[in-house]
């Protein structure tokens, strides 16, 4: 039981102020510490080989990350004291902010996860992850922390649909278009200017491939956690990727993407990797294949019809006699009585000669 103090006592008046100061000025909260997950693969002891390897790993990550675009990974030691690690700074932070965040993470790690062989520590501007189990270049979906704004939105159904569209586009850009696997975006409501603009961010650790990055974000976004429905903001912290959205701008610089809410209701689900535009692409592909085939079929049909309707060709006589000569010959044919009248019945005195076939 707390001791009672007179209300007029100066110490009594200072107690609430002292409690507020201690609550809001702890070393971790001042550095933007969000959460940590300590590994369950065993402990190490002071002055052990593993402890020495861990110090080497953390020193390497601390010195390299801020100089290599905000990401580095390393492996130190031999089995069974081998240790794997990576450090990631948020894509919109500069080198000094990145280095400061990692300095804090390395200083806090022994206190947050004392003697643990593995740990994931999240800060607002950076992530530190190390373990005696190999995790590099694999998607970590087992270590996730959910955080959300306790304030609700006034139009939750439409808001959640717009969040799905926005975060899907941001995830696509981070995975497939950004060298840093990081993207930000905003969604403005063109149909209702009084509705809040939605701001979003997505990022992956750069030991993943682009397809792995998108699958990691998809596992978080499809569907968005039911706890987030109707909330003004939320975020998911993961070992391999993370995302966040709010109704206020929380990142540095201009957004990667600027979207306007569609006039019609947006899709309820974020488009999974490779699916956006799939129906359109399939339809286009069918048309590209079908149109030439139909045109070729019609052309062949026309040629066949014309061929079938043509009159039979009359063969020329083999002796070279022309059709005109044949027609003329037919027109000179006379019967025997007519010839007898014309020739006076072939008299002997008008005979021209006689051959093997008779008199002429």
PDB file of N, CA and C in Angstrom, residues 1 4 17 24-25 31 68 85 95 107 144 160 165 171 183 195 205 210 235 266 280 305 317 325 335:
ATOM      1  N   UNK A   1       0.840  -1.185   0.000  1.00  0.00           N
ATOM      2  CA  UNK A   1       0.000   0.000   0.000  1.00  0.00           C
ATOM      3  C   UNK A   1       0.876   1.237   0.000  1.00  0.00           C
ATOM      4  N   UNK A   4       0.220   7.386   2.525  1.00  0.00           N
ATOM      5  CA  UNK A   4      -0.635   8.547   2.291  1.00  0.00           C
ATOM      6  C   UNK A   4       0.136   9.809   2.614  1.00  0.00           C
ATOM      7  N   UNK A  17       3.740  14.409 -11.476  1.00  0.00           N
ATOM      8  CA  UNK A  17       4.685  14.881 -12.483  1.00  0.00           C
ATOM      9  C   UNK A  17       5.863  13.929 -12.617  1.00  0.00           C
ATOM     10  N   UNK A  24       7.225   8.494 -19.682  1.00  0.00           N
ATOM     11  CA  UNK A  24       7.425   8.951 -21.046  1.00  0.00           C
ATOM     12  C   UNK A  24       8.871   9.228 -21.408  1.00  0.00           C
ATOM     13  N   UNK A  25       9.795   8.974 -20.503  1.00  0.00           N
ATOM     14  CA  UNK A  25      11.196   9.272 -20.798  1.00  0.00           C
ATOM     15  C   UNK A  25      12.104   8.081 -20.487  1.00  0.00           C
ATOM     16  N   UNK A  31      13.897   6.555 -28.002  1.00  0.00           N
ATOM     17  CA  UNK A  31      14.597   6.229 -29.241  1.00  0.00           C
ATOM     18  C   UNK A  31      13.653   5.690 -30.302  1.00  0.00           C
ATOM     19  N   UNK A  68      25.750   1.722 -46.723  1.00  0.00           N
ATOM     20  CA  UNK A  68      25.359   0.881 -47.862  1.00  0.00           C
ATOM     21  C   UNK A  68      23.876   1.023 -48.178  1.00  0.00           C
ATOM     22  N   UNK A  85      22.943 -12.273 -39.134  1.00  0.00           N
ATOM     23  CA  UNK A  85      22.302 -11.020 -38.751  1.00  0.00           C
ATOM     24  C   UNK A  85      22.064 -10.092 -39.923  1.00  0.00           C
ATOM     25  N   UNK A  95      21.552   8.899 -43.704  1.00  0.00           N
ATOM     26  CA  UNK A  95      22.597   8.072 -43.101  1.00  0.00           C
ATOM     27  C   UNK A  95      22.775   8.350 -41.614  1.00  0.00           C
ATOM     28  N   UNK A 107      22.826  -1.005 -28.514  1.00  0.00           N
ATOM     29  CA  UNK A 107      22.977  -0.731 -27.082  1.00  0.00           C
ATOM     30  C   UNK A 107      21.841  -1.356 -26.278  1.00  0.00           C
ATOM     31  N   UNK A 144       5.588 -11.568 -36.174  1.00  0.00           N
ATOM     32  CA  UNK A 144       4.835 -10.387 -36.580  1.00  0.00           C
ATOM     33  C   UNK A 144       4.220  -9.714 -35.356  1.00  0.00           C
ATOM     34  N   UNK A 160     -11.768   1.236 -45.584  1.00  0.00           N
ATOM     35  CA  UNK A 160     -11.015  -0.018 -45.636  1.00  0.00           C
ATOM     36  C   UNK A 160     -10.755  -0.458 -47.074  1.00  0.00           C
ATOM     37  N   UNK A 165      -6.672  -0.845 -51.653  1.00  0.00           N
ATOM     38  CA  UNK A 165      -6.161  -0.434 -52.962  1.00  0.00           C
ATOM     39  C   UNK A 165      -4.808   0.257 -52.811  1.00  0.00           C
ATOM     40  N   UNK A 171       2.710  -1.881 -52.151  1.00  0.00           N
ATOM     41  CA  UNK A 171       3.433  -3.156 -52.062  1.00  0.00           C
ATOM     42  C   UNK A 171       4.000  -3.559 -53.418  1.00  0.00           C
ATOM     43  N   UNK A 183       8.584   1.823 -50.451  1.00  0.00           N
ATOM     44  CA  UNK A 183       7.712   2.751 -51.173  1.00  0.00           C
ATOM     45  C   UNK A 183       6.726   3.380 -50.205  1.00  0.00           C
ATOM     46  N   UNK A 195     -13.225  13.854 -46.784  1.00  0.00           N
ATOM     47  CA  UNK A 195     -12.661  12.596 -46.290  1.00  0.00           C
ATOM     48  C   UNK A 195     -11.149  12.728 -46.151  1.00  0.00           C
ATOM     49  N   UNK A 205      13.070  -6.424 -46.286  1.00  0.00           N
ATOM     50  CA  UNK A 205      14.514  -6.561 -46.128  1.00  0.00           C
ATOM     51  C   UNK A 205      15.104  -6.995 -47.468  1.00  0.00           C
ATOM     52  N   UNK A 210      12.595 -10.131 -55.322  1.00  0.00           N
ATOM     53  CA  UNK A 210      11.424  -9.273 -55.526  1.00  0.00           C
ATOM     54  C   UNK A 210      10.120 -10.054 -55.340  1.00  0.00           C
ATOM     55  N   UNK A 235      -0.334  -0.807 -38.362  1.00  0.00           N
ATOM     56  CA  UNK A 235       0.940  -1.248 -38.913  1.00  0.00           C
ATOM     57  C   UNK A 235       1.203  -2.683 -38.499  1.00  0.00           C
ATOM     58  N   UNK A 266     -13.881   0.594 -54.490  1.00  0.00           N
ATOM     59  CA  UNK A 266     -12.629  -0.099 -54.778  1.00  0.00           C
ATOM     60  C   UNK A 266     -12.753  -1.573 -54.433  1.00  0.00           C
ATOM     61  N   UNK A 280      -7.073  -8.424 -67.944  1.00  0.00           N
ATOM     62  CA  UNK A 280      -6.894  -7.600 -69.135  1.00  0.00           C
ATOM     63  C   UNK A 280      -5.849  -8.192 -70.058  1.00  0.00           C
ATOM     64  N   UNK A 305     -14.475 -20.453-102.212  1.00  0.00           N
ATOM     65  CA  UNK A 305     -15.763 -20.194-102.861  1.00  0.00           C
ATOM     66  C   UNK A 305     -15.553 -19.741-104.302  1.00  0.00           C
ATOM     67  N   UNK A 317      -7.657 -28.704-128.410  1.00  0.00           N
ATOM     68  CA  UNK A 317      -7.334 -29.935-129.158  1.00  0.00           C
ATOM     69  C   UNK A 317      -5.837 -30.146-129.205  1.00  0.00           C
ATOM     70  N   UNK A 325     -11.328 -22.178-135.484  1.00  0.00           N
ATOM     71  CA  UNK A 325     -11.268 -23.030-136.666  1.00  0.00           C
ATOM     72  C   UNK A 325     -12.300 -24.134-136.589  1.00  0.00           C
ATOM     73  N   UNK A 335     -25.170 -31.704-146.386  1.00  0.00           N
ATOM     74  CA  UNK A 335     -25.637 -33.073-146.574  1.00  0.00           C
ATOM     75  C   UNK A 335     -25.399 -33.508-148.025  1.00  0.00           C
TER      76      UNK A 335
END
